[in-house]
Amino acid sequence: MDPDLSRLDSHLSALGVDAYLIDAASSDANQRYLSGFDAPDPFLTCYTPTTLSLLVSGLEYGRAKTESRADQVRRHAEYDRRALVDDYGPVEAGHRVAAAFLSDAGVDSVAVPERFPVGTADGLREQGVSVVVDADDVLIDVRAVKTPTELDHIRAAQRANEAAMAAAEDLIGQATVDTDGRLIYKDEPVTSERVKQAIEITLLEHGCGLDETIVACGQQAADPHNRGSGPLQAGEPIIIDIFPRNKSTSYHSDMTRTFCKGEPSETLREWYDLTEQALEAALAAVHPDNTGADVHAAACEVYEDAGLPTFRSDPETEVGFIHSTGHGVGLDVHERPRLSTDGGDLTAGQVITVEPGLYDPKVGGVRIEDIVIVTEDGYENITNYPVALVVD
Amino acid sequence: MDPDLSRLDSHLSALGVDAYLIDAASSDANQRYLSGFDAPDPFLTCYTPTTLSLLVSGLEYGRAKTESRADQVRRHAEYDRRALVDDYGPVEAGHRVAAAFLSDAGVDSVAVPERFPVGTADGLREQGVSVVVDADDVLIDVRAVKTPTELDHIRAAQRANEAAMAAAEDLIGQATVDTDGRLIYKDEPVTSERVKQAIEITLLEHGCGLDETIVACGQQAADPHNRGSGPLQAGEPIIIDIFPRNKSTSYHSDMTRTFCKGEPSETLREWYDLTEQALEAALAAVHPDNTGADVHAAACEVYEDAGLPTFRSDPETEVGFIHSTGHGVGLDVHERPRLSTDGGDLTAGQVITVEPGLYDPKVGGVRIEDIVIVTEDGYENITNYPVALVVD
């Protein structure tokens, strides 16, 4: 199903420009979304309310014609790129080809995303094209509200995620504990690396890939972005955060669980219970009448009421709840909306994570993350995985 | 080993600016290289010949201090980001924080890469910072010449690549052929998807990941960027192109082989022999006295002498040798130098692929790709995999 771009159309009209222009490879989510084309090297997509045009290299020309959403596909050679390179060098030649492509599409002025390359922007300006930065990055807001097809893609990625989490939990569950407290399976220590490999192989079997996974134990778990390494220990928190991308659709999911093999400390148990309360409080606040900031506030209040610091109460704290409560998920694993102090309105059809957590090198870390769809009357939790700390 | 940035220093001096600035996540190779920091969300790196400074979110602050190459790490909260958001909104607040960070580092003027985000560039300009686009993208040239440590990282990725190619060839070799000419293994068709899974699991076991692999059979192989899908057929070319990234170092390798299960057609055999000749001719031209264009010309001549079209003889041809002869490999899988009509000087220490090929929907496709290091007296081929078409 093609996305509804009417909001982009009215935004272009408000900005007073002819077109929206993207210069990126399809690893850029805006590019993948607007062009509907998957290509490893940067190409141009020019969107007007009537026509979607692509400018690609000769190498991508055949595939772009059959696989992209474009109404018309042009290639560099059509604009005498080689002669322009001889006259102006490859950089200015690229800008002149881009300007000729826009002119061909009847476009004199373009809006571009915040992260559009400045080299192309300045180069087009020198060729007389008006380039306006869309400070609102409206295409990111358009992308935040998913079509039913996109929701299916995210659900599929989440099913793969659950299978991978089960493989990880199973490995921890089957492990024994040696006299040093290390987890052992089949005579070898259970390391972060070994659990990540079990996760990644399961994801591959489900058509997903991923750049990184977090399997962080003990002190490592106190840093929310530490990927984790080395042997896992009993009695310590093990944070497992998996954010796979489906290889064919490019849509993501994102889920975190915290496990403890054997008996947790009293503090770890308290932190887990508090975090589960924060999750429930935040979920209860997910509603189109609320903002991302409201959801974040609901999680923060649980922690602050328990006397623990948050980024909201102390922006420079290095312990406590030291990140936002969640983010949108789609073609990017981190996208709008943000569930943070400056998070704006929620809208039905958005997909968000809700992921409160606590961190302190003295204790380790706890995080519980579900992924949900914002609905007209609240939310639909598409996470089908138990919330439980202890793995025996 | 830290990279040699003396060329960047003299380039900054020639441009008359104080610093080189990057605004990107570490998935951007320039960012990863200069900062030495691996983080999923964009951050700022400001390089002057005396000091490397990072500006990160609170979430990344602890890890940036211990893991990056930076002399100093700042975080948004140090520049009153929250108050600025209240006064100016999040976008302008971001620009004001960035400008304050630069001012703190004594920097009034910066050079930025071509693909630096125009939103940040225009925003800094409004705050009085001079932003010059480095049209030469000199950091990409700096990155092209590898340190011994970087060469070791690429060699390690190539060892993983060879193991993965062997797993793929083994699966094709062990397959039987059914009456429809389809490859069968353990009672199931051998599909592109199944071969890719064997490749990807092998890469994971060797510490590598990858976004895509090409396993393209028959007509699919006629499109150099077709990833391939469905059953593999005997007597048809099967192009396997693997470009893994080591997950810890982020360095890539890149290698292609073309296989045929059973007897190839006469044309396929001729194309393979021609492509092996083109590979040898191109390799013989790899030398610091030559340019990337010279290497490309050597490959093109083999094909053109045989009466086959190339992009050099006909920029709009859709059959024949329809891509460049190769590219640099490092933190990006496609980087400088280019072995194409506008490819510049080669330098010892560069790592390049040499990958001639022929394509036509009537025949399929053939590509053979080795990865080599440019040395003082020619090249060192770091590819340790046989070149052979037929798999029995």
mmCIF file of C-alpha atoms in Angstrom, chain A residues 32-299:
data_model
loop_
_atom_site.group_PDB
_atom_site.id
_atom_site.type_symbol
_atom_site.label_atom_id
_atom_site.label_comp_id
_atom_site.label_asym_id
_atom_site.label_seq_id
_atom_site.Cartn_x
_atom_site.Cartn_y
_atom_site.Cartn_z
ATOM 1 C CA ARG A 32 13.510 4.194 1.158
ATOM 2 C CA TYR A 33 10.034 5.438 2.095
ATOM 3 C CA LEU A 34 9.584 8.008 -0.649
ATOM 4 C CA SER A 35 11.314 6.187 -3.513
ATOM 5 C CA GLY A 36 10.197 2.659 -2.610
ATOM 6 C CA PHE A 37 13.622 1.641 -3.938
ATOM 7 C CA ASP A 38 16.388 -0.301 -2.208
ATOM 8 C CA ALA A 39 19.862 0.636 -3.490
ATOM 9 C CA PRO A 40 23.234 0.732 -1.727
ATOM 10 C CA ASP A 41 24.582 4.001 -3.176
ATOM 11 C CA PRO A 42 23.075 7.510 -3.026
ATOM 12 C CA PHE A 43 20.534 8.531 -5.656
ATOM 13 C CA LEU A 44 18.095 11.438 -6.084
ATOM 14 C CA THR A 45 14.354 11.274 -5.494
ATOM 15 C CA CYS A 46 12.278 14.296 -6.531
ATOM 16 C CA TYR A 47 8.678 14.314 -5.320
ATOM 17 C CA THR A 48 6.005 16.682 -6.561
ATOM 18 C CA PRO A 49 2.303 16.209 -5.833
ATOM 19 C CA THR A 50 1.917 14.869 -9.390
ATOM 20 C CA THR A 51 5.156 13.028 -10.209
ATOM 21 C CA LEU A 52 7.830 10.968 -8.463
ATOM 22 C CA SER A 53 11.151 11.043 -10.367
ATOM 23 C CA LEU A 54 14.405 9.199 -9.656
ATOM 24 C CA LEU A 55 17.927 9.998 -10.878
ATOM 25 C CA VAL A 56 20.180 6.935 -10.633
ATOM 26 C CA SER A 57 23.451 5.584 -11.981
ATOM 27 C CA GLY A 58 23.423 3.375 -15.061
ATOM 28 C CA LEU A 59 24.057 0.424 -12.790
ATOM 29 C CA GLU A 60 20.731 0.885 -10.978
ATOM 30 C CA TYR A 61 18.691 2.020 -13.977
ATOM 31 C CA GLY A 62 17.048 -1.279 -14.937
ATOM 32 C CA ARG A 63 16.153 -2.229 -11.389
ATOM 33 C CA ALA A 64 14.895 1.274 -10.523
ATOM 34 C CA LYS A 65 12.453 1.152 -13.447
ATOM 35 C CA THR A 66 10.892 -2.107 -12.293
ATOM 36 C CA GLU A 67 11.226 -1.983 -8.487
ATOM 37 C CA SER A 68 10.814 1.655 -7.393
ATOM 38 C CA ARG A 69 7.590 3.627 -6.926
ATOM 39 C CA ALA A 70 8.802 6.242 -9.423
ATOM 40 C CA ASP A 71 6.714 7.527 -12.315
ATOM 41 C CA GLN A 72 9.910 8.248 -14.208
ATOM 42 C CA VAL A 73 13.521 7.125 -13.832
ATOM 43 C CA ARG A 74 16.439 9.080 -15.294
ATOM 44 C CA ARG A 75 20.134 8.178 -15.329
ATOM 45 C CA HIS A 76 23.234 10.331 -15.232
ATOM 46 C CA ALA A 77 24.226 9.549 -18.816
ATOM 47 C CA GLU A 78 21.031 11.243 -20.087
ATOM 48 C CA TYR A 79 22.450 14.566 -18.883
ATOM 49 C CA ASP A 80 25.907 14.217 -20.493
ATOM 50 C CA ARG A 81 27.596 13.588 -17.168
ATOM 51 C CA ARG A 82 30.843 12.533 -18.777
ATOM 52 C CA ALA A 83 31.273 15.772 -20.770
ATOM 53 C CA LEU A 84 30.398 17.794 -17.659
ATOM 54 C CA VAL A 85 33.055 15.923 -15.663
ATOM 55 C CA ASP A 86 35.620 16.847 -18.310
ATOM 56 C CA ASP A 87 34.601 20.516 -18.129
ATOM 57 C CA TYR A 88 33.876 20.990 -14.415
ATOM 58 C CA GLY A 89 35.280 18.008 -12.496
ATOM 59 C CA PRO A 90 33.159 15.285 -10.886
ATOM 60 C CA VAL A 91 31.726 17.335 -7.972
ATOM 61 C CA GLU A 92 30.324 20.272 -9.957
ATOM 62 C CA ALA A 93 29.334 17.863 -12.752
ATOM 63 C CA GLY A 94 27.184 16.037 -10.204
ATOM 64 C CA HIS A 95 25.485 19.293 -9.216
ATOM 65 C CA ARG A 96 24.886 20.254 -12.853
ATOM 66 C CA VAL A 97 23.402 16.846 -13.624
ATOM 67 C CA ALA A 98 21.129 17.161 -10.578
ATOM 68 C CA ALA A 99 20.041 20.662 -11.637
ATOM 69 C CA ALA A 100 19.307 19.429 -15.198
ATOM 70 C CA PHE A 101 17.272 16.548 -13.780
ATOM 71 C CA LEU A 102 15.218 18.993 -11.666
ATOM 72 C CA SER A 103 14.760 21.343 -14.600
ATOM 73 C CA ASP A 104 13.558 18.371 -16.678
ATOM 74 C CA ALA A 105 10.941 17.743 -13.983
ATOM 75 C CA GLY A 106 9.875 21.407 -14.101
ATOM 76 C CA VAL A 107 11.272 22.051 -10.628
ATOM 77 C CA ASP A 108 12.960 25.344 -9.661
ATOM 78 C CA SER A 109 12.697 25.139 -5.870
ATOM 79 C CA VAL A 110 12.945 22.246 -3.447
ATOM 80 C CA ALA A 111 12.513 21.496 0.236
ATOM 81 C CA VAL A 112 15.029 19.043 1.666
ATOM 82 C CA PRO A 113 15.299 17.147 4.968
ATOM 83 C CA GLU A 114 17.532 18.457 7.788
ATOM 84 C CA ARG A 115 20.145 15.785 7.021
ATOM 85 C CA PHE A 116 20.256 16.366 3.237
ATOM 86 C CA PRO A 117 23.934 16.682 2.175
ATOM 87 C CA VAL A 118 25.183 20.279 2.324
ATOM 88 C CA GLY A 119 27.487 19.659 -0.662
ATOM 89 C CA THR A 120 24.498 18.960 -2.908
ATOM 90 C CA ALA A 121 22.441 21.774 -1.341
ATOM 91 C CA ASP A 122 25.127 24.420 -1.850
ATOM 92 C CA GLY A 123 25.921 23.002 -5.314
ATOM 93 C CA LEU A 124 22.280 23.235 -6.430
ATOM 94 C CA ARG A 125 22.051 26.765 -5.024
ATOM 95 C CA GLU A 126 25.036 27.702 -7.216
ATOM 96 C CA GLN A 127 23.115 26.308 -10.192
ATOM 97 C CA GLY A 128 20.180 28.599 -9.398
ATOM 98 C CA VAL A 129 17.910 26.099 -7.633
ATOM 99 C CA SER A 130 16.244 27.376 -4.468
ATOM 100 C CA VAL A 131 16.941 24.911 -1.626
ATOM 101 C CA VAL A 132 14.961 25.304 1.611
ATOM 102 C CA VAL A 133 15.691 23.152 4.648
ATOM 103 C CA ASP A 134 12.480 21.678 5.990
ATOM 104 C CA ALA A 135 13.226 22.344 9.664
ATOM 105 C CA ASP A 136 10.078 20.404 10.605
ATOM 106 C CA ASP A 137 11.308 17.330 8.699
ATOM 107 C CA VAL A 138 7.670 16.705 7.891
ATOM 108 C CA LEU A 139 8.417 13.483 6.030
ATOM 109 C CA ILE A 140 9.542 11.983 9.348
ATOM 110 C CA ASP A 141 6.135 12.895 10.810
ATOM 111 C CA VAL A 142 4.422 11.383 7.766
ATOM 112 C CA ARG A 143 6.459 8.199 8.238
ATOM 113 C CA ALA A 144 5.547 8.035 11.944
ATOM 114 C CA VAL A 145 1.922 7.134 11.162
ATOM 115 C CA LYS A 146 1.950 3.663 9.658
ATOM 116 C CA THR A 147 -0.275 2.083 7.023
ATOM 117 C CA PRO A 148 -1.813 -1.338 7.777
ATOM 118 C CA THR A 149 0.884 -2.892 5.560
ATOM 119 C CA GLU A 150 3.638 -1.207 7.543
ATOM 120 C CA LEU A 151 2.051 -2.394 10.797
ATOM 121 C CA ASP A 152 2.117 -5.951 9.433
ATOM 122 C CA HIS A 153 5.822 -5.571 8.610
ATOM 123 C CA ILE A 154 6.568 -4.403 12.165
ATOM 124 C CA ARG A 155 4.479 -7.211 13.686
ATOM 125 C CA ALA A 156 6.442 -9.719 11.585
ATOM 126 C CA ALA A 157 9.746 -8.266 12.803
ATOM 127 C CA GLN A 158 8.455 -8.475 16.385
ATOM 128 C CA ARG A 159 7.555 -12.183 15.964
ATOM 129 C CA ALA A 160 11.169 -12.793 14.899
ATOM 130 C CA ASN A 161 12.308 -10.743 17.887
ATOM 131 C CA GLU A 162 10.307 -12.905 20.286
ATOM 132 C CA ALA A 163 11.799 -16.082 18.823
ATOM 133 C CA ALA A 164 15.280 -14.618 19.274
ATOM 134 C CA MET A 165 14.565 -13.544 22.856
ATOM 135 C CA ALA A 166 13.274 -17.050 23.610
ATOM 136 C CA ALA A 167 16.500 -18.543 22.213
ATOM 137 C CA ALA A 168 18.514 -16.260 24.494
ATOM 138 C CA GLU A 169 16.420 -16.944 27.580
ATOM 139 C CA ASP A 170 16.535 -20.656 26.822
ATOM 140 C CA LEU A 171 20.338 -20.617 26.745
ATOM 141 C CA ILE A 172 20.423 -18.847 30.118
ATOM 142 C CA GLY A 173 17.811 -21.238 31.479
ATOM 143 C CA GLN A 174 19.682 -24.344 30.393
ATOM 144 C CA ALA A 175 22.976 -23.107 31.802
ATOM 145 C CA THR A 176 24.364 -24.386 35.101
ATOM 146 C CA VAL A 177 26.298 -22.191 37.536
ATOM 147 C CA ASP A 178 29.904 -22.974 38.429
ATOM 148 C CA THR A 179 31.622 -22.270 41.763
ATOM 149 C CA ASP A 180 32.654 -18.778 40.530
ATOM 150 C CA GLY A 181 29.019 -17.973 39.744
ATOM 151 C CA ARG A 182 29.576 -18.135 35.983
ATOM 152 C CA LEU A 183 26.925 -19.559 33.683
ATOM 153 C CA ILE A 184 28.064 -22.738 31.922
ATOM 154 C CA TYR A 185 26.440 -24.592 29.020
ATOM 155 C CA LYS A 186 27.923 -27.662 27.352
ATOM 156 C CA ASP A 187 31.170 -27.227 29.333
ATOM 157 C CA GLU A 188 31.761 -23.689 28.034
ATOM 158 C CA PRO A 189 31.003 -20.341 29.717
ATOM 159 C CA VAL A 190 27.840 -18.646 28.491
ATOM 160 C CA THR A 191 29.175 -15.298 27.282
ATOM 161 C CA SER A 192 27.418 -12.220 25.926
ATOM 162 C CA GLU A 193 28.944 -13.113 22.567
ATOM 163 C CA ARG A 194 27.499 -16.634 22.648
ATOM 164 C CA VAL A 195 24.002 -15.395 23.538
ATOM 165 C CA LYS A 196 24.211 -12.755 20.790
ATOM 166 C CA GLN A 197 25.124 -15.451 18.283
ATOM 167 C CA ALA A 198 22.085 -17.521 19.318
ATOM 168 C CA ILE A 199 19.939 -14.397 18.890
ATOM 169 C CA GLU A 200 21.392 -13.523 15.511
ATOM 170 C CA ILE A 201 21.098 -17.007 14.044
ATOM 171 C CA THR A 202 17.461 -17.150 15.158
ATOM 172 C CA LEU A 203 16.810 -13.771 13.549
ATOM 173 C CA LEU A 204 18.453 -14.874 10.288
ATOM 174 C CA GLU A 205 16.241 -17.939 10.254
ATOM 175 C CA HIS A 206 13.283 -15.542 10.523
ATOM 176 C CA GLY A 207 14.424 -13.293 7.678
ATOM 177 C CA CYS A 208 15.833 -10.563 9.892
ATOM 178 C CA GLY A 209 19.245 -9.027 10.319
ATOM 179 C CA LEU A 210 20.627 -6.547 12.796
ATOM 180 C CA ASP A 211 23.697 -4.445 13.307
ATOM 181 C CA GLU A 212 23.938 -4.807 17.043
ATOM 182 C CA THR A 213 22.346 -6.587 19.970
ATOM 183 C CA ILE A 214 22.786 -5.761 23.632
ATOM 184 C CA VAL A 215 23.481 -8.623 26.043
ATOM 185 C CA ALA A 216 24.980 -6.781 29.016
ATOM 186 C CA CYS A 217 25.521 -8.325 32.452
ATOM 187 C CA GLY A 218 26.260 -6.789 35.863
ATOM 188 C CA GLN A 219 28.185 -3.504 35.739
ATOM 189 C CA GLN A 220 27.979 -3.476 31.919
ATOM 190 C CA ALA A 221 24.191 -3.254 32.258
ATOM 191 C CA ALA A 222 24.622 0.071 34.080
ATOM 192 C CA ASP A 223 25.439 1.733 30.730
ATOM 193 C CA PRO A 224 22.302 1.670 28.527
ATOM 194 C CA HIS A 225 24.338 1.514 25.298
ATOM 195 C CA ASN A 226 26.980 -1.004 26.383
ATOM 196 C CA ARG A 227 26.614 -4.004 24.046
ATOM 197 C CA GLY A 228 28.142 -6.357 26.614
ATOM 198 C CA SER A 229 30.955 -8.899 26.419
ATOM 199 C CA GLY A 230 32.405 -11.810 28.339
ATOM 200 C CA PRO A 231 30.937 -14.378 30.753
ATOM 201 C CA LEU A 232 27.469 -13.994 32.232
ATOM 202 C CA GLN A 233 27.163 -14.266 36.016
ATOM 203 C CA ALA A 234 24.401 -15.690 38.191
ATOM 204 C CA GLY A 235 22.671 -13.267 40.582
ATOM 205 C CA GLU A 236 23.414 -10.305 38.288
ATOM 206 C CA PRO A 237 21.036 -8.474 35.931
ATOM 207 C CA ILE A 238 21.366 -9.444 32.254
ATOM 208 C CA ILE A 239 19.817 -6.828 29.942
ATOM 209 C CA ILE A 240 18.914 -8.200 26.507
ATOM 210 C CA ASP A 241 17.823 -5.574 23.978
ATOM 211 C CA ILE A 242 17.079 -6.835 20.453
ATOM 212 C CA PHE A 243 16.160 -4.517 17.569
ATOM 213 C CA PRO A 244 16.021 -6.533 14.345
ATOM 214 C CA ARG A 245 15.327 -5.307 10.830
ATOM 215 C CA ASN A 246 13.418 -7.489 8.404
ATOM 216 C CA LYS A 247 15.722 -7.902 5.425
ATOM 217 C CA SER A 248 13.055 -7.713 2.761
ATOM 218 C CA THR A 249 10.740 -5.028 4.160
ATOM 219 C CA SER A 250 13.446 -3.053 6.083
ATOM 220 C CA TYR A 251 11.004 -2.498 8.981
ATOM 221 C CA HIS A 252 12.244 -2.924 12.557
ATOM 222 C CA SER A 253 10.999 -4.035 15.903
ATOM 223 C CA ASP A 254 12.554 -3.410 19.329
ATOM 224 C CA MET A 255 12.163 -5.208 22.674
ATOM 225 C CA THR A 256 14.153 -5.481 25.911
ATOM 226 C CA ARG A 257 13.981 -7.892 28.796
ATOM 227 C CA THR A 258 16.133 -8.106 31.933
ATOM 228 C CA PHE A 259 16.909 -11.551 33.316
ATOM 229 C CA CYS A 260 18.651 -12.867 36.415
ATOM 230 C CA LYS A 261 19.884 -16.448 36.615
ATOM 231 C CA GLY A 262 19.104 -17.564 40.161
ATOM 232 C CA GLU A 263 18.497 -15.277 43.114
ATOM 233 C CA PRO A 264 18.612 -11.482 42.534
ATOM 234 C CA SER A 265 19.748 -9.035 45.225
ATOM 235 C CA GLU A 266 17.045 -7.221 47.149
ATOM 236 C CA THR A 267 17.875 -3.950 45.352
ATOM 237 C CA LEU A 268 17.726 -5.598 41.937
ATOM 238 C CA ARG A 269 14.322 -7.065 42.781
ATOM 239 C CA GLU A 270 13.077 -3.616 43.940
ATOM 240 C CA TRP A 271 14.404 -1.970 40.780
ATOM 241 C CA TYR A 272 12.716 -4.573 38.625
ATOM 242 C CA ASP A 273 9.372 -4.110 40.365
ATOM 243 C CA LEU A 274 9.648 -0.318 40.113
ATOM 244 C CA THR A 275 10.501 -0.592 36.411
ATOM 245 C CA GLU A 276 7.535 -2.842 35.782
ATOM 246 C CA GLN A 277 5.370 -0.216 37.542
ATOM 247 C CA ALA A 278 6.946 2.525 35.420
ATOM 248 C CA LEU A 279 6.186 0.476 32.288
ATOM 249 C CA GLU A 280 2.564 0.054 33.302
ATOM 250 C CA ALA A 281 2.195 3.732 34.222
ATOM 251 C CA ALA A 282 3.722 4.822 30.914
ATOM 252 C CA LEU A 283 1.577 2.407 28.895
ATOM 253 C CA ALA A 284 -1.528 3.695 30.662
ATOM 254 C CA ALA A 285 -0.631 7.185 29.411
ATOM 255 C CA VAL A 286 -0.357 6.129 25.743
ATOM 256 C CA HIS A 287 -3.360 7.764 24.074
ATOM 257 C CA PRO A 288 -3.872 10.171 21.145
ATOM 258 C CA ASP A 289 -5.063 12.800 23.654
ATOM 259 C CA ASN A 290 -1.611 12.740 25.288
ATOM 260 C CA THR A 291 1.891 13.774 24.212
ATOM 261 C CA GLY A 292 5.143 11.863 24.257
ATOM 262 C CA ALA A 293 6.104 14.130 27.159
ATOM 263 C CA ASP A 294 3.045 12.909 29.105
ATOM 264 C CA VAL A 295 4.094 9.278 28.689
ATOM 265 C CA HIS A 296 7.643 10.133 29.731
ATOM 266 C CA ALA A 297 6.322 12.021 32.763
ATOM 267 C CA ALA A 298 4.272 8.990 33.850
ATOM 268 C CA ALA A 299 7.388 6.810 33.895
#
